[in-house]
Amino acid sequence: MGAKESLTITDNRTGKQYEIPIENGTIRTADLKKIKASPEDGGLVGYDPALTNTATCKSRITYIDGDAGILRYRGYPIEELAEKSTYLETAYLIVKGELPDGKHLKAWQNNIIAHTMVHENIKRFMDGFRYDAHPMGILVGTIGALSTFYTDAKDIFDLESRRLQTRRLIGKMPTIAAAAYRHSRGLPYVYPDNNLSYTGNFLSMLHKMTELVYKPDPVLERALDVLFILHADHEQNCSTNALRSVASSQVDPYSAVAAAVAALYGPLHGGANEAVIRMLMEIGSADRVPAYIDKFKKGEGRLMGFGHRVYKNYDPRAKIIKRVADEVFGVTGKNPLIDIALELERIALQDDYFVSRKLYPNVDFYSGIIYQAMGFPLTMFPVLFAIPRTAGWMAQWAELVRDSEQKITRPRQVYIGEQVRDYIPIEKRPEPDMREDSVSVEI
Ligand code: SDX
């Protein structure tokens, strides 16, 4: 008989033994509650700040093997999808679970196109932002505001409502993103041109001026489509976790996606592609790279675009992006920052500090160099991450809503604060201790 799929735990405080079943390479942390030091004890709790080793859900959408550098959407390797698929076809795969046949792909494309327009009030809402508002801040606010336009979205257990909100968000995200860019440039908003592809229409809404019809450069249109494929989903990353936690309260998907956009905004997550370019511009030339590598090794700042919670090998997306860069530079001319990035990679991958910590280039290391070469301002880079990730977020949201094991997210804590104490009349209170390391100076 094979080895038992279980743990036998001995609690040395009581000498008692407990049998904890192992399922899918995990134990249910709730099973630890039966391990008690005394009858009145509430039982053991798992402690895992930042959820570094905790599975919060079962999912069929994306598979990552961080050691082998493998990424698959619904079982299809990212390398094949990037070469042979389109973003909208990949979005269908991620949302529906299978690649569409010709009829269903056409229907899907029409369903998305039908939702590229936004309510005219959205334009007035966006006009309220300062001219220099970061587009990610505009996106967080505007996506959240969509929940007030589509009140049917609250019916999250209705399949047709979930399908309609999914089409709306995938269709409208590029329109809102482009409008945020036009707002920052003081340019009029451009209506969608549904005769163009998904990325072609996005480029039109960004760049169309007085010409009757915008003609996207086919190389740039395809390059952006491949970048969108690469960013479409990535299992339980920070923004998807934020989405799932907010959605677990059964709020509408627009509010949950707004939370995901907010998480993606951070420089350690989707904001990293913007931070990489700022880092490369500060380094300025390849000969200054060694000095910056030394700084990062001393903990003075991070080599942005390097490292990953899951990938302890080269991010497969980064390899593909490097190839896309050459195609884009063929049209735009080479972005000189690529030489600094290549030198950073060359030196870092030979340095024990990075090698011992398994820090390799991630999806953000080269993507910003392409976006800059394509003429996007730095502040638009995380927006270019949010647009394609909408398909992943909607698939993850639907999976959460349908998962009978899920309920409202409410983690535990380890309380390390004061024990019970009596109220002190104001005249008897001591001068607060305002020293830097005093706990009373936390905010
Ligand atoms: C994305 O999760 C996803 O799937 C995200 C994403 C997706 O598609 O959704 O892949 C997209 O967010 C990619 C990551 C983009 N962020 C960056 O490029 C920012 C720079 N990288 C990091 O800050 C960091 O690597 C993280 C945030 C990505 C991962 O951090 P972890 O797993 O929490 O690792 P850690 O902070 O505990 O670091 C472990 C060690 C530390 O050193 P020691 O304390 O052991 O001495 O590695 C060091 C860190 O100081 N380290 C770095 C580093 N990243 C980690 N040192 C220098 N430069 C870095 N980039």
XYZ file of C-alpha atoms and ligand atoms in Angstrom:
503
model
C 0.000 0.000 0.000
C 1.339 3.526 -0.815
C 2.401 5.978 1.897
C -0.531 7.583 3.719
C -1.416 11.074 2.453
C -1.379 12.585 5.933
C 0.735 14.199 8.655
C 0.959 12.767 12.160
C 1.598 15.692 14.499
C 2.666 15.298 18.086
C 1.869 18.288 20.276
C 4.812 18.287 22.701
C 2.830 20.503 25.067
C 0.350 17.676 25.728
C 1.929 14.574 24.179
C -1.242 14.192 22.091
C -1.009 13.037 18.446
C -3.127 14.322 15.580
C -3.657 12.979 12.049
C -3.892 15.797 9.468
C -4.875 14.746 5.918
C -2.798 15.997 2.944
C -4.785 16.966 -0.192
C -3.255 18.402 -3.397
C 0.031 18.919 -1.551
C -1.668 21.016 1.119
C -3.113 20.657 4.575
C -6.257 22.533 5.548
C -5.034 25.134 8.047
C -8.451 24.867 9.718
C -7.483 21.292 10.705
C -4.874 22.815 13.043
C -7.667 24.208 15.213
C -8.147 20.807 16.855
C -4.611 21.004 18.272
C -5.163 22.521 21.725
C -2.845 23.029 24.702
C -5.859 22.929 27.046
C -9.639 22.475 26.742
C -10.215 26.271 26.820
C -7.536 26.883 24.156
C -8.985 28.095 20.795
C -6.604 25.786 18.935
C -3.633 26.418 16.651
C -3.801 29.041 13.891
C -1.530 29.146 10.823
C 0.625 32.289 10.651
C 1.711 33.348 7.122
C 2.200 37.125 6.659
C 1.827 38.070 2.929
C 0.483 34.540 2.310
C 3.922 33.444 1.076
C 3.058 29.744 1.521
C -0.729 29.659 1.712
C -3.152 28.564 -1.018
C -6.348 30.617 -0.745
C -8.326 28.875 -3.489
C -8.466 26.071 -6.029
C -8.232 27.332 -9.607
C -8.255 25.946 -13.163
C -7.190 29.122 -14.947
C -3.389 29.573 -14.822
C -0.578 27.200 -13.946
C 2.883 28.449 -12.995
C 5.929 26.329 -12.189
C 8.266 28.935 -10.715
C 11.343 26.690 -10.608
C 10.964 25.545 -14.212
C 9.813 28.947 -15.518
C 6.539 27.513 -16.863
C 3.364 29.561 -17.464
C 0.178 28.064 -19.009
C -3.326 29.516 -19.450
C -5.879 26.681 -19.209
C -3.041 24.235 -20.034
C -1.720 26.067 -23.117
C 1.959 27.196 -22.851
C 2.374 30.971 -22.937
C 5.020 30.613 -25.672
C 2.482 29.024 -28.068
C -0.267 31.510 -27.288
C 2.110 34.462 -27.764
C 3.171 33.079 -31.144
C -0.150 31.775 -32.524
C -3.048 33.456 -30.683
C -4.488 36.963 -30.336
C -5.365 38.762 -27.133
C -9.136 38.458 -27.636
C -8.844 34.725 -28.419
C -6.658 34.263 -25.315
C -9.154 36.275 -23.241
C -11.895 33.884 -24.436
C -9.694 30.916 -23.432
C -9.030 32.367 -19.974
C -12.676 33.315 -19.340
C -14.404 30.299 -20.934
C -11.780 27.570 -20.376
C -11.380 26.416 -23.998
C -10.121 27.874 -27.286
C -13.115 29.040 -29.394
C -14.056 27.693 -32.812
C -14.401 30.250 -35.608
C -18.096 30.913 -34.994
C -17.675 31.477 -31.262
C -14.575 33.630 -31.687
C -16.481 35.911 -34.087
C -19.411 36.083 -31.663
C -17.005 36.878 -28.791
C -15.313 39.635 -30.801
C -18.718 41.148 -31.636
C -19.785 40.903 -27.994
C -16.697 42.783 -26.854
C -16.961 45.395 -29.636
C -20.583 46.029 -28.607
C -19.281 47.330 -25.271
C -16.358 49.583 -26.189
C -18.396 52.789 -25.732
C -18.810 54.368 -22.292
C -21.682 56.478 -20.926
C -21.168 60.129 -21.854
C -21.238 61.018 -18.139
C -18.001 59.051 -17.706
C -16.242 61.695 -19.813
C -17.521 64.444 -17.548
C -16.497 62.361 -14.515
C -12.988 62.032 -15.907
C -12.807 65.746 -16.675
C -12.908 66.285 -12.911
C -9.372 64.918 -12.517
C -6.411 67.293 -12.548
C -4.624 67.547 -15.917
C -1.616 65.752 -14.386
C -3.561 63.005 -12.579
C -1.777 59.630 -12.822
C -3.869 57.494 -15.203
C -3.863 54.604 -12.738
C -5.572 56.897 -10.214
C -8.099 57.817 -12.902
C -8.604 54.118 -13.710
C -9.215 53.147 -10.066
C -11.836 55.887 -9.712
C -13.518 55.397 -13.057
C -13.775 51.589 -12.899
C -15.278 51.946 -9.434
C -17.708 54.535 -10.781
C -18.925 52.045 -13.424
C -20.641 50.173 -10.574
C -23.065 53.130 -10.336
C -23.933 52.887 -14.057
C -24.568 49.131 -14.160
C -26.633 48.333 -11.108
C -27.521 44.934 -12.652
C -23.936 43.940 -11.852
C -24.941 43.306 -8.249
C -26.686 40.124 -9.443
C -23.425 38.202 -9.237
C -25.051 34.761 -9.050
C -26.780 35.229 -12.407
C -24.663 33.713 -15.217
C -25.920 36.088 -17.894
C -25.170 39.098 -15.655
C -21.619 37.811 -15.039
C -21.146 37.327 -18.798
C -22.476 40.840 -19.532
C -20.179 42.538 -16.958
C -17.213 40.548 -18.304
C -17.867 41.764 -21.864
C -18.438 45.318 -20.623
C -15.166 45.488 -18.668
C -12.996 43.844 -21.353
C -14.614 46.139 -23.924
C -14.452 49.374 -21.932
C -11.053 49.118 -20.243
C -9.117 50.298 -23.360
C -11.627 53.128 -23.925
C -11.249 54.404 -20.348
C -7.462 53.924 -20.423
C -7.139 55.856 -23.671
C -9.402 58.600 -22.324
C -7.165 58.931 -19.248
C -4.199 59.419 -21.584
C -6.052 61.960 -23.770
C -7.166 63.831 -20.636
C -3.540 64.123 -19.484
C -2.609 65.566 -22.901
C -5.514 68.000 -23.060
C -6.765 66.211 -26.167
C -10.389 65.407 -27.060
C -11.521 61.858 -26.346
C -11.630 59.559 -29.379
C -14.624 57.311 -29.924
C -13.946 53.587 -30.550
C -13.441 52.458 -34.159
C -14.942 49.000 -34.163
C -13.559 48.231 -37.603
C -10.132 47.916 -36.007
C -8.712 45.071 -33.902
C -8.782 45.246 -30.095
C -5.275 46.741 -29.896
C -5.692 48.671 -33.153
C -8.782 50.370 -31.736
C -6.876 51.137 -28.504
C -4.057 52.768 -30.509
C -6.669 54.729 -32.461
C -8.325 56.030 -29.269
C -4.877 57.051 -28.017
C -3.410 58.691 -31.091
C -6.140 59.636 -33.617
C -6.034 63.342 -34.406
C -7.743 64.988 -37.402
C -7.484 62.058 -39.820
C -10.833 60.476 -40.660
C -9.611 56.934 -39.922
C -6.569 56.042 -37.798
C -4.309 53.428 -39.372
C -2.258 51.606 -36.674
C 1.200 50.373 -37.611
C 0.673 46.577 -38.002
C 3.993 45.728 -36.297
C 3.160 47.860 -33.239
C -0.445 46.605 -33.252
C 0.758 42.973 -33.157
C 3.504 43.731 -30.606
C 0.928 45.273 -28.245
C -1.389 42.304 -28.824
C 1.409 39.903 -27.803
C 2.184 42.012 -24.722
C -1.515 41.893 -23.832
C -1.464 38.070 -24.169
C 1.526 37.907 -21.805
C -0.231 40.034 -19.163
C -3.672 38.401 -19.325
C -3.499 36.387 -16.083
C -0.976 35.148 -13.534
C -2.820 33.065 -10.913
C -2.985 34.481 -7.347
C -0.820 37.623 -7.658
C -1.313 40.648 -5.417
C -4.029 42.321 -7.506
C -5.953 39.089 -8.126
C -5.815 38.342 -4.408
C -7.171 41.839 -3.734
C -9.934 41.243 -6.268
C -10.896 37.904 -4.718
C -10.880 39.295 -1.177
C -13.093 42.271 -2.082
C -15.375 40.125 -4.278
C -15.814 37.635 -1.418
C -18.111 40.212 0.233
C -20.397 39.658 -2.801
C -19.885 43.223 -4.030
C -20.315 43.932 -7.764
C -17.359 43.123 -10.091
C -16.626 46.776 -10.965
C -15.857 47.530 -7.299
C -13.745 44.375 -7.068
C -11.800 45.212 -10.248
C -11.242 48.764 -8.952
C -9.562 47.181 -5.907
C -7.432 45.032 -8.207
C -6.365 48.106 -10.227
C -5.425 49.821 -6.964
C -3.223 46.866 -5.971
C -1.649 46.721 -9.425
C -0.736 50.424 -9.119
C 1.955 49.633 -6.537
C 5.648 49.772 -7.600
C 6.256 46.224 -6.385
C 3.515 44.917 -8.701
C 2.144 46.465 -11.892
C 3.903 49.754 -11.184
C 7.262 47.997 -11.594
C 7.416 48.536 -15.379
C 7.266 52.314 -14.776
C 9.830 51.999 -11.935
C 12.217 50.040 -14.209
C 12.396 52.882 -16.734
C 12.927 55.474 -14.000
C 15.753 53.260 -12.665
C 17.341 52.854 -16.129
C 17.097 56.607 -16.784
C 18.755 57.320 -13.414
C 21.586 54.869 -14.201
C 21.986 56.691 -17.500
C 24.684 54.551 -19.142
C 25.925 50.956 -19.154
C 29.263 51.898 -17.551
C 27.410 53.074 -14.411
C 25.677 49.704 -13.960
C 28.296 48.116 -11.619
C 27.930 50.976 -9.115
C 24.132 50.542 -9.070
C 24.409 46.760 -8.721
C 26.549 47.397 -5.614
C 23.880 49.768 -4.250
C 21.107 47.195 -4.745
C 23.240 44.546 -3.032
C 23.585 46.842 -0.020
C 19.798 47.129 0.111
C 19.900 50.714 -1.181
C 16.883 50.333 -3.472
C 15.881 47.326 -5.536
C 16.779 46.222 -9.047
C 13.277 46.867 -10.339
C 11.998 44.311 -12.826
C 14.023 41.583 -11.111
C 12.771 38.920 -8.740
C 9.421 37.227 -8.295
C 7.505 35.533 -5.486
C 6.903 32.462 -7.639
C 9.465 32.452 -10.473
C 12.833 31.316 -9.176
C 13.917 31.060 -12.785
C 13.714 33.359 -15.779
C 10.104 34.656 -16.183
C 9.028 33.047 -19.485
C 7.214 36.254 -20.362
C 10.451 38.256 -20.116
C 12.097 35.994 -22.720
C 9.240 36.598 -25.171
C 9.203 40.342 -24.501
C 12.898 40.575 -25.347
C 12.055 39.156 -28.806
C 9.135 41.559 -29.256
C 11.506 44.458 -28.463
C 13.580 43.766 -31.574
C 10.440 43.843 -33.768
C 9.262 47.111 -32.228
C 12.703 48.736 -32.535
C 12.596 47.848 -36.227
C 9.780 50.389 -36.506
C 10.534 52.899 -33.757
C 14.312 52.785 -33.704
C 16.234 51.213 -30.792
C 15.484 52.466 -27.289
C 19.007 53.148 -25.893
C 17.854 52.055 -22.433
C 17.879 48.453 -23.710
C 21.688 48.462 -23.593
C 21.625 49.444 -19.917
C 19.001 46.764 -19.198
C 21.010 44.072 -21.012
C 24.146 45.066 -19.054
C 22.187 44.976 -15.765
C 20.922 41.493 -16.633
C 24.360 40.290 -17.712
C 26.077 41.434 -14.509
C 23.246 40.486 -12.115
C 22.972 36.946 -13.476
C 26.676 36.441 -12.713
C 26.482 37.953 -9.210
C 25.953 35.647 -6.250
C 23.660 38.140 -4.491
C 21.064 37.726 -7.257
C 21.880 34.124 -8.184
C 21.678 32.899 -4.563
C 18.310 34.628 -4.143
C 17.137 33.310 -7.539
C 16.433 36.818 -8.777
C 15.833 36.857 -12.527
C 14.226 39.374 -14.906
C 10.437 39.342 -14.599
C 7.706 40.475 -16.978
C 8.306 44.128 -16.075
C 12.029 44.288 -16.797
C 11.778 44.739 -20.574
C 8.127 45.670 -21.153
C 8.603 49.317 -20.221
C 11.456 49.691 -22.720
C 9.067 48.661 -25.478
C 6.257 50.901 -24.242
C 8.631 53.872 -24.117
C 9.851 53.118 -27.640
C 6.194 53.031 -28.737
C 5.790 56.534 -27.335
C 3.764 55.800 -24.202
C 4.453 58.125 -21.249
C 5.802 56.332 -18.153
C 2.573 56.830 -16.231
C 0.665 54.788 -18.839
C 2.835 51.689 -18.320
C 0.851 50.147 -15.412
C -2.332 50.978 -17.336
C -1.007 48.795 -20.170
C -0.779 46.019 -17.585
C -4.307 46.591 -16.235
C -6.042 46.469 -19.625
C -5.165 42.846 -20.526
C -5.284 41.633 -16.922
C -9.018 42.440 -16.928
C -9.718 39.094 -18.636
C -7.817 37.253 -15.887
C -9.507 39.220 -13.138
C -12.978 38.462 -14.538
C -12.181 34.754 -14.871
C -10.831 34.645 -11.317
C -13.901 36.564 -10.089
C -16.333 34.151 -11.749
C -14.375 31.178 -10.348
C -14.634 32.661 -6.842
C -18.385 33.347 -7.161
C -19.024 29.740 -8.276
C -16.700 28.087 -5.724
C -18.841 26.458 -3.017
C -15.822 26.373 -0.671
C -15.440 30.161 -0.716
C -17.002 32.558 1.776
C -16.228 36.125 2.895
C -12.484 36.509 3.436
C -11.743 37.187 7.097
C -8.228 36.147 8.204
C -7.083 35.778 11.836
C -4.277 37.748 13.566
C -1.656 37.315 16.251
C -2.476 39.980 18.878
C 0.704 41.470 20.364
C -0.845 44.634 21.822
C -1.607 45.781 25.363
C -3.493 43.569 27.799
C -6.671 44.928 29.417
C -6.137 48.263 31.248
C -8.321 50.898 32.958
C -9.233 54.253 31.400
C -6.951 57.101 32.599
C -8.459 60.545 33.289
C -6.822 63.114 30.949
C -5.152 65.020 33.782
C -3.349 61.862 34.885
C -1.976 60.818 31.495
C 1.838 60.767 30.968
C 3.534 62.681 28.113
C 3.304 60.348 25.068
C 6.623 58.690 24.154
C 7.322 60.125 20.677
C 10.726 58.461 20.166
C 11.142 57.016 16.662
C 11.156 53.387 17.794
C 8.287 53.777 20.221
C 5.175 51.784 19.280
C 3.062 54.890 19.962
C 4.696 56.560 16.900
C 3.240 54.109 14.339
C 1.352 56.873 12.510
C 4.672 41.481 -11.048
O 2.873 37.814 -8.386
C 2.808 37.957 -9.656
O 2.481 37.032 -10.358
C 3.082 39.353 -10.132
C 3.232 39.500 -11.634
C 1.943 39.271 -12.344
O 1.967 38.940 -13.539
O 0.881 39.546 -11.734
O 4.203 38.580 -12.129
C 3.683 40.911 -12.008
O 4.290 42.123 -10.113
C 6.138 41.160 -11.242
C 7.028 41.711 -10.084
C 7.296 43.181 -10.385
N 8.010 43.835 -9.252
C 9.284 44.174 -9.325
O 10.006 43.964 -10.298
C 9.797 44.939 -8.093
C 11.183 44.411 -7.704
N 11.064 43.041 -7.236
C 10.775 42.859 -5.871
O 10.522 43.858 -5.004
C 10.529 41.438 -5.404
O 11.357 40.601 -6.093
C 9.094 40.966 -5.499
C 8.160 41.930 -4.844
C 8.705 40.816 -6.933
C 9.016 39.621 -4.815
O 9.351 39.835 -3.516
P 9.337 38.645 -2.426
O 9.001 37.343 -3.026
O 8.527 39.114 -1.274
O 10.842 38.547 -2.063
P 11.501 39.339 -0.882
O 11.082 40.789 -0.933
O 11.249 38.590 0.387
O 13.050 39.255 -1.285
C 13.806 38.090 -0.980
C 15.244 38.602 -0.957
C 15.443 39.826 -0.049
O 16.794 39.831 0.357
P 17.180 39.248 1.828
O 16.194 39.852 2.833
O 17.021 37.751 1.707
O 18.594 39.676 2.067
O 15.613 39.043 -2.272
C 15.868 40.438 -2.231
C 15.239 40.988 -0.978
O 15.920 42.155 -0.544
N 15.258 41.000 -3.436
C 15.817 41.920 -4.212
C 14.904 42.115 -5.266
N 13.837 41.333 -5.085
C 14.057 40.645 -3.943
N 16.995 42.582 -4.121
C 17.255 43.467 -5.107
N 16.444 43.698 -6.147
C 15.255 43.054 -6.259
N 14.465 43.298 -7.281
